[in-house]
C-alpha cells in the first residue's frame, strides 16, 4: 500500500498558502477530551485552583490498570502489579492503586509513607532503588519486601534483620548479555555470592526471588534478562532456597502521538532545518541529540519515545508470550507458571499514561531579534518535561474566553517563566491556530508520568503548580484537590493482587 505524501487534516487550520503546517498531533484520552470540551468545568477548576495546574484523572489510571490485568489474567499466571510511585507524587493516583487492590513500588522513605497513608499494607509494598543504612533500618521490621540493589545492601540488611521478623527480599540483577550498562542491581556474575549470603541468612532473610528493571522499551533485551534470571534461579534451588517470584520491572511504554505519519513528517522537516535544506524549526543551537555535521544529520534524537505507537498492554502480551529459545519456545509467562513463580511487574508510566494534563496561561507574546515569536507562559519547562527531554506532542491552545478568534496558524516557541535562557518549554517550533493573546490557555497532553513532577523545582521562588484530581461522576466533572481525593468505593471492581 502506498501512503499519500500529503494529507489534509479536516479540522487543522491551514497556513496562508493553504497547506497544513508541520504538526505533532497528540493523542488525547476521550475522558480528558470531554473535560476540555466542557468549558464550564474547565473554567471552574482553573478559577478555583489557579494556573499553572496539573490535572490528574484517576479514572484513566484505573482503566490502564484494568488493561494490564486483563493481559495477565488471559495468561493464567500468578502475578502482582506494583505501581511505581516515582512517576508522580499524586496522592490521588496512589490511593486509586490501593483501592483497586494493586501493590506499590516505593523508592524512598517519603514514598513509603505516602503508600502507607494511601492504605497499602506492608505485604503489598515493595521497596526498590538505592537505600542507605537509615532507610534499611526502617525497613528491617516493616514487613515490606526489599528489592536488594547491591551486595552491601544485602549484608547490611542481613545484619539488621531479626529471626522474629524475617525480611522478604528480592535480588535485583543486572549486566545481562548485550544489555546497556546499569548502575543498579547485582551483576549476573556476582549473584552466586549473594545467594550464598541468602542461604546463610535464611533465618532472617526470606528470599522471594529475582528482579530486573531495564530502562529501555526493547523486548528482546527483556527476554534475555528473563532467560538469565531463570538460569540463576536454578542456582537458588541448589542451595535449597525456594524462590516464588520473577519481577520483570517496568518500562512498558506510553503512546503520545495520534498520527505517526505526521510525526515522521515533522521530524524530517526538523532535520532539514538543522541541515540547512529547509526552514529552521529549532531555537538557538539545539540539535536534540542529533549529530549535525555540515549538511548531514545523524543519530537518534532524545525524543524518539514520542513516536511510539505500541500500547502498554500489547507490549506486555508480547513480552509474556514471545518464545524463549532455551525453554522450548515457551514464553516468560508459561515458564514462570511451570516453575511456580509469580510474575511481578513494576509499571510506572504505563499506568499514568494519559492520566494527567497540565494547564497554563499565556502571559504575553513577544518577538526575538531573529523574528521568532515567543509565547510566554506562567510555568517553567521542568513542570512539563522530564529531565533533558524535548516533548514532541503538540499542546492545545484554548481561548481565554471563547469563542476562538479567527486567524492563521502561527509558528512559535513556548517560553517559560524563569529568567534562564534554557527555560524554553519548546525548543522546537510549534504551530498554534492563532497568535496567542494574554489570558489564553495552553494545555499540555499526557504529563502525569515523569513530565510534571520528576524534575520540577521551586527555582526563582515560584510555587510549584497545584495538583487537582478530576473525576466524571453522575454526569459531571468534579475537581478535588489532589491531597483530598478519595477514590469512590464504587469506582471499579477491586483487583486481587495475586491470582493463583
Ligand atoms: C522507575 C522504575 C520503574 C518504573 O518504570 P516505568 O518505565 O515508569 O514503567 C520500575 N521499577 C524500578 C526499579 C524503577 O526504578
Tab-separated table of C-alpha atoms in Angstrom, residues 51-352:
chain	number	residue	atom	x	y	z
A	51	UNK	CA	-2.833	28.198	36.917
A	52	UNK	CA	-0.473	26.583	36.289
A	53	UNK	CA	-2.367	23.458	37.231
A	54	UNK	CA	-1.735	19.726	36.936
A	55	UNK	CA	-4.996	17.868	36.333
A	56	UNK	CA	-4.985	14.206	37.349
A	57	UNK	CA	-7.528	11.697	36.003
A	58	UNK	CA	-7.723	8.703	38.368
A	59	UNK	CA	-10.315	7.017	36.141
A	60	UNK	CA	-7.822	6.885	33.276
A	61	UNK	CA	-5.249	5.385	35.650
A	62	UNK	CA	-7.811	2.779	36.746
A	63	UNK	CA	-8.522	1.862	33.135
A	64	UNK	CA	-4.797	1.438	32.404
A	65	UNK	CA	-4.540	-0.905	35.370
A	66	UNK	CA	-7.528	-2.905	34.178
A	67	UNK	CA	-5.962	-3.323	30.728
A	68	UNK	CA	-2.718	-4.734	32.115
A	69	UNK	CA	-4.668	-7.002	34.456
A	70	UNK	CA	-6.655	-8.358	31.515
A	71	UNK	CA	-3.420	-9.404	29.759
A	72	UNK	CA	-2.143	-11.173	32.871
A	73	UNK	CA	-5.488	-12.871	33.519
A	74	UNK	CA	-5.533	-14.163	29.948
A	75	UNK	CA	-2.101	-15.714	30.524
A	76	UNK	CA	-3.480	-17.595	33.558
A	77	UNK	CA	-0.445	-16.929	35.710
A	78	UNK	CA	0.082	-15.718	39.248
A	79	UNK	CA	1.074	-12.067	39.214
A	80	UNK	CA	1.361	-8.838	41.084
A	81	UNK	CA	1.276	-5.319	39.670
A	82	UNK	CA	3.355	-2.878	41.725
A	83	UNK	CA	2.583	0.725	40.754
A	84	UNK	CA	5.933	2.563	40.549
A	85	UNK	CA	5.139	5.558	42.736
A	86	UNK	CA	8.035	7.675	41.475
A	87	UNK	CA	6.273	8.627	38.218
A	88	UNK	CA	4.089	11.110	40.098
A	89	UNK	CA	3.758	12.381	43.660
A	90	UNK	CA	-0.027	12.422	43.313
A	91	UNK	CA	-1.949	11.147	46.334
A	92	UNK	CA	-4.980	10.553	44.100
A	93	UNK	CA	-3.076	8.083	41.910
A	94	UNK	CA	-1.506	6.105	44.742
A	95	UNK	CA	-4.852	5.975	46.568
A	96	UNK	CA	-6.529	4.739	43.406
A	97	UNK	CA	-3.908	1.994	43.054
A	98	UNK	CA	-4.521	0.986	46.690
A	99	UNK	CA	-8.306	0.994	46.308
A	100	UNK	CA	-8.089	-1.231	43.232
A	101	UNK	CA	-6.027	-3.856	45.021
A	102	UNK	CA	-2.722	-3.290	43.220
A	103	UNK	CA	0.625	-3.339	45.005
A	104	UNK	CA	3.121	-0.495	45.061
A	105	UNK	CA	6.817	0.015	44.337
A	106	UNK	CA	8.327	2.756	46.502
A	107	UNK	CA	11.854	4.114	46.210
A	108	UNK	CA	12.245	6.413	49.214
A	109	UNK	CA	11.104	6.923	52.796
A	110	UNK	CA	8.728	9.627	51.554
A	111	UNK	CA	7.100	7.325	49.014
A	112	UNK	CA	6.839	4.577	51.642
A	113	UNK	CA	4.980	6.959	53.941
A	114	UNK	CA	2.722	8.062	51.076
A	115	UNK	CA	1.917	4.419	50.233
A	116	UNK	CA	1.075	3.648	53.861
A	117	UNK	CA	-1.196	6.658	54.098
A	118	UNK	CA	-2.900	5.534	50.885
A	119	UNK	CA	-3.843	2.302	52.627
A	120	UNK	CA	-1.215	-0.156	51.414
A	121	UNK	CA	-0.439	-2.851	53.971
A	122	UNK	CA	3.242	-3.932	54.161
A	123	UNK	CA	2.596	-7.185	52.295
A	124	UNK	CA	1.607	-5.090	49.250
A	125	UNK	CA	4.660	-2.799	49.381
A	126	UNK	CA	7.921	-3.428	47.555
A	127	UNK	CA	10.928	-1.157	48.099
A	128	UNK	CA	13.310	-0.612	45.175
A	129	UNK	CA	16.157	1.770	44.375
A	130	UNK	CA	19.344	2.514	46.294
A	131	UNK	CA	18.876	2.520	50.091
A	132	UNK	CA	21.193	3.902	52.746
A	133	UNK	CA	21.569	2.475	56.235
A	134	UNK	CA	18.918	4.699	57.825
A	135	UNK	CA	16.295	3.581	55.345
A	136	UNK	CA	17.320	-0.095	55.640
A	137	UNK	CA	16.984	0.138	59.411
A	138	UNK	CA	13.435	1.439	58.985
A	139	UNK	CA	12.643	-1.331	56.504
A	140	UNK	CA	14.056	-4.208	58.545
A	141	UNK	CA	10.983	-4.688	60.720
A	142	UNK	CA	8.430	-3.166	58.382
A	143	UNK	CA	7.116	-6.263	56.606
A	144	UNK	CA	7.645	-4.682	53.186
A	145	UNK	CA	9.527	-6.647	50.517
A	146	UNK	CA	13.008	-5.234	49.980
A	147	UNK	CA	14.299	-5.396	46.418
A	148	UNK	CA	18.062	-5.572	47.072
A	149	UNK	CA	20.214	-3.355	44.853
A	150	UNK	CA	23.745	-4.461	45.789
A	151	UNK	CA	25.931	-6.679	47.953
A	152	UNK	CA	26.491	-4.008	50.621
A	153	UNK	CA	22.747	-3.577	50.977
A	154	UNK	CA	22.295	-7.341	51.325
A	155	UNK	CA	24.956	-7.616	54.024
A	156	UNK	CA	23.686	-4.566	55.896
A	157	UNK	CA	20.118	-5.836	55.858
A	158	UNK	CA	21.246	-9.301	56.989
A	159	UNK	CA	22.882	-7.543	59.960
A	160	UNK	CA	19.741	-5.563	60.809
A	161	UNK	CA	17.103	-8.286	60.318
A	162	UNK	CA	15.866	-10.412	63.244
A	163	UNK	CA	14.655	-14.028	63.189
A	164	UNK	CA	11.389	-12.902	64.874
A	165	UNK	CA	10.548	-10.929	61.722
A	166	UNK	CA	12.372	-12.282	58.646
A	167	UNK	CA	12.582	-9.673	55.873
A	168	UNK	CA	11.163	-10.703	52.472
A	169	UNK	CA	13.767	-9.906	49.826
A	170	UNK	CA	14.203	-9.942	46.072
A	171	UNK	CA	17.609	-9.634	44.406
A	172	UNK	CA	17.820	-7.147	41.582
A	173	UNK	CA	20.120	-8.468	38.877
A	174	UNK	CA	21.820	-6.503	36.080
A	175	UNK	CA	24.566	-6.817	33.483
A	176	UNK	CA	22.759	-9.293	31.221
A	177	UNK	CA	24.306	-10.343	27.888
A	178	UNK	CA	24.161	-7.384	25.466
A	179	UNK	CA	22.349	-5.127	27.933
A	180	UNK	CA	23.268	-1.494	28.292
A	181	UNK	CA	25.296	-0.758	31.435
A	182	UNK	CA	23.165	-0.120	34.526
A	183	UNK	CA	24.165	1.495	37.799
A	184	UNK	CA	21.620	-0.661	39.624
A	185	UNK	CA	21.488	-4.317	40.567
A	186	UNK	CA	23.901	-7.140	41.347
A	187	UNK	CA	25.982	-8.193	38.314
A	188	UNK	CA	24.994	-11.589	36.886
A	189	UNK	CA	28.444	-12.948	37.748
A	190	UNK	CA	28.113	-11.972	41.427
A	191	UNK	CA	24.690	-13.453	42.045
A	192	UNK	CA	26.072	-16.774	43.345
A	193	UNK	CA	27.895	-14.907	46.117
A	194	UNK	CA	24.651	-13.135	47.025
A	195	UNK	CA	22.774	-16.444	47.025
A	196	UNK	CA	25.385	-17.888	49.417
A	197	UNK	CA	24.745	-14.975	51.742
A	198	UNK	CA	20.976	-15.530	51.472
A	199	UNK	CA	21.370	-19.247	52.231
A	200	UNK	CA	23.469	-18.378	55.297
A	201	UNK	CA	20.907	-15.786	56.481
A	202	UNK	CA	17.778	-17.800	55.788
A	203	UNK	CA	16.553	-17.391	59.367
A	204	UNK	CA	16.465	-13.588	58.904
A	205	UNK	CA	16.093	-13.003	55.170
A	206	UNK	CA	13.207	-14.630	53.325
A	207	UNK	CA	14.426	-14.967	49.728
A	208	UNK	CA	11.430	-14.474	47.407
A	209	UNK	CA	13.121	-14.347	44.014
A	210	UNK	CA	14.926	-12.300	41.357
A	211	UNK	CA	14.140	-8.960	39.780
A	212	UNK	CA	15.282	-6.789	36.928
A	213	UNK	CA	14.244	-3.403	35.597
A	214	UNK	CA	15.572	-2.223	32.256
A	215	UNK	CA	15.446	1.390	31.192
A	216	UNK	CA	14.544	0.609	27.585
A	217	UNK	CA	11.478	-0.239	25.533
A	218	UNK	CA	13.316	-3.162	23.927
A	219	UNK	CA	11.529	-6.502	24.292
A	220	UNK	CA	14.477	-8.642	23.153
A	221	UNK	CA	16.639	-7.218	25.936
A	222	UNK	CA	13.984	-8.191	28.490
A	223	UNK	CA	13.717	-11.716	27.086
A	224	UNK	CA	17.477	-12.174	27.502
A	225	UNK	CA	17.229	-10.843	31.048
A	226	UNK	CA	14.405	-13.249	31.872
A	227	UNK	CA	16.367	-16.199	30.448
A	228	UNK	CA	19.355	-15.246	32.598
A	229	UNK	CA	17.125	-14.998	35.671
A	230	UNK	CA	15.568	-18.416	35.064
A	231	UNK	CA	19.098	-19.870	34.871
A	232	UNK	CA	20.125	-18.061	38.078
A	233	UNK	CA	17.043	-19.338	39.880
A	234	UNK	CA	18.356	-22.859	39.264
A	235	UNK	CA	21.368	-21.861	41.353
A	236	UNK	CA	18.997	-20.816	44.122
A	237	UNK	CA	17.282	-24.228	44.115
A	238	UNK	CA	20.655	-25.960	44.532
A	239	UNK	CA	21.033	-24.035	47.809
A	240	UNK	CA	17.587	-25.155	48.986
A	241	UNK	CA	16.225	-21.666	48.580
A	242	UNK	CA	12.607	-21.627	47.407
A	243	UNK	CA	12.020	-18.612	45.146
A	244	UNK	CA	8.442	-17.748	44.231
A	245	UNK	CA	8.841	-14.521	42.233
A	246	UNK	CA	10.283	-13.280	38.960
A	247	UNK	CA	9.980	-9.492	38.889
A	248	UNK	CA	10.281	-8.125	35.335
A	249	UNK	CA	10.224	-4.451	36.361
A	250	UNK	CA	8.642	-1.557	34.488
A	251	UNK	CA	9.350	0.039	31.143
A	252	UNK	CA	6.027	-0.635	29.408
A	253	UNK	CA	5.662	2.275	27.059
A	254	UNK	CA	3.269	5.170	26.563
A	255	UNK	CA	1.603	6.385	23.398
A	256	UNK	CA	1.869	10.142	22.890
A	257	UNK	CA	1.258	10.549	19.201
A	258	UNK	CA	-2.093	10.421	17.436
A	259	UNK	CA	-0.567	10.411	13.971
A	260	UNK	CA	2.728	8.613	13.396
A	261	UNK	CA	2.922	9.782	9.780
A	262	UNK	CA	2.682	13.463	10.619
A	263	UNK	CA	5.156	12.878	13.423
A	264	UNK	CA	7.660	11.448	10.940
A	265	UNK	CA	6.969	14.305	8.536
A	266	UNK	CA	7.587	16.863	11.296
A	267	UNK	CA	10.844	15.199	12.302
A	268	UNK	CA	12.011	15.116	8.693
A	269	UNK	CA	11.347	18.849	8.377
A	270	UNK	CA	13.113	19.496	11.684
A	271	UNK	CA	16.157	17.619	10.369
A	272	UNK	CA	16.009	19.523	7.095
A	273	UNK	CA	16.042	22.714	9.124
A	274	UNK	CA	19.135	21.562	11.020
A	275	UNK	CA	20.964	20.609	7.834
A	276	UNK	CA	20.065	23.850	6.074
A	277	UNK	CA	17.870	22.127	3.473
A	278	UNK	CA	14.684	23.622	4.850
A	279	UNK	CA	13.376	26.389	7.066
A	280	UNK	CA	14.824	26.335	10.567
A	281	UNK	CA	12.438	24.880	13.171
A	282	UNK	CA	14.660	24.909	16.254
A	283	UNK	CA	15.663	27.566	18.756
A	284	UNK	CA	19.335	28.531	19.066
A	285	UNK	CA	21.857	25.754	18.751
A	286	UNK	CA	19.580	22.924	19.919
A	287	UNK	CA	20.147	19.703	17.981
A	288	UNK	CA	18.032	17.329	20.156
A	289	UNK	CA	20.747	14.695	20.294
A	290	UNK	CA	21.368	14.607	16.549
A	291	UNK	CA	24.917	14.926	15.319
A	292	UNK	CA	24.868	17.735	12.815
A	293	UNK	CA	27.895	17.909	10.583
A	294	UNK	CA	27.563	20.402	7.752
A	295	UNK	CA	24.579	19.141	5.801
A	296	UNK	CA	24.417	15.687	7.396
A	297	UNK	CA	22.182	14.968	10.389
A	298	UNK	CA	22.765	11.598	12.063
A	299	UNK	CA	21.996	9.683	15.216
A	300	UNK	CA	18.978	9.033	17.406
A	301	UNK	CA	17.196	12.079	18.794
A	302	UNK	CA	16.498	12.374	22.539
A	303	UNK	CA	12.790	12.454	21.811
A	304	UNK	CA	12.438	9.145	19.944
A	305	UNK	CA	9.995	7.702	22.521
A	306	UNK	CA	7.291	10.201	21.495
A	307	UNK	CA	6.928	8.302	18.198
A	308	UNK	CA	5.869	5.036	19.882
A	309	UNK	CA	2.529	3.602	18.777
A	310	UNK	CA	2.560	0.265	20.631
A	311	UNK	CA	0.263	0.362	23.663
A	312	UNK	CA	1.492	-0.971	27.017
A	313	UNK	CA	-0.937	-3.891	27.119
A	314	UNK	CA	0.177	-5.063	23.662
A	315	UNK	CA	3.805	-4.781	24.712
A	316	UNK	CA	3.101	-6.781	27.875
A	317	UNK	CA	1.325	-9.512	25.918
A	318	UNK	CA	4.304	-9.751	23.534
A	319	UNK	CA	6.740	-9.817	26.394
A	320	UNK	CA	4.958	-12.639	28.211
A	321	UNK	CA	4.390	-14.842	25.188
A	322	UNK	CA	7.452	-14.314	22.946
A	323	UNK	CA	9.187	-17.711	22.660
A	324	UNK	CA	12.301	-18.250	24.767
A	325	UNK	CA	14.865	-20.312	22.895
A	326	UNK	CA	16.264	-22.100	25.910
A	327	UNK	CA	12.795	-23.069	27.124
A	328	UNK	CA	11.449	-24.931	24.144
A	329	UNK	CA	9.662	-21.898	22.787
A	330	UNK	CA	7.563	-21.296	25.906
A	331	UNK	CA	7.156	-17.639	26.900
A	332	UNK	CA	8.071	-15.920	30.173
A	333	UNK	CA	4.535	-16.375	31.472
A	334	UNK	CA	4.451	-20.155	30.900
A	335	UNK	CA	7.977	-20.801	32.164
A	336	UNK	CA	7.222	-18.809	35.303
A	337	UNK	CA	3.956	-20.650	35.910
A	338	UNK	CA	5.573	-24.059	35.266
A	339	UNK	CA	8.175	-23.196	37.925
A	340	UNK	CA	5.546	-21.982	40.403
A	341	UNK	CA	6.773	-18.413	40.106
A	342	UNK	CA	4.564	-15.366	40.244
A	343	UNK	CA	5.379	-12.666	37.711
A	344	UNK	CA	5.693	-9.249	39.315
A	345	UNK	CA	5.558	-6.035	37.294
A	346	UNK	CA	6.516	-2.503	38.286
A	347	UNK	CA	4.751	-0.300	35.727
A	348	UNK	CA	5.022	3.426	36.277
A	349	UNK	CA	4.461	5.375	33.096
A	350	UNK	CA	2.152	2.732	31.606
A	351	UNK	CA	-0.293	3.210	34.498
A	352	UNK	CA	-0.029	7.000	34.457
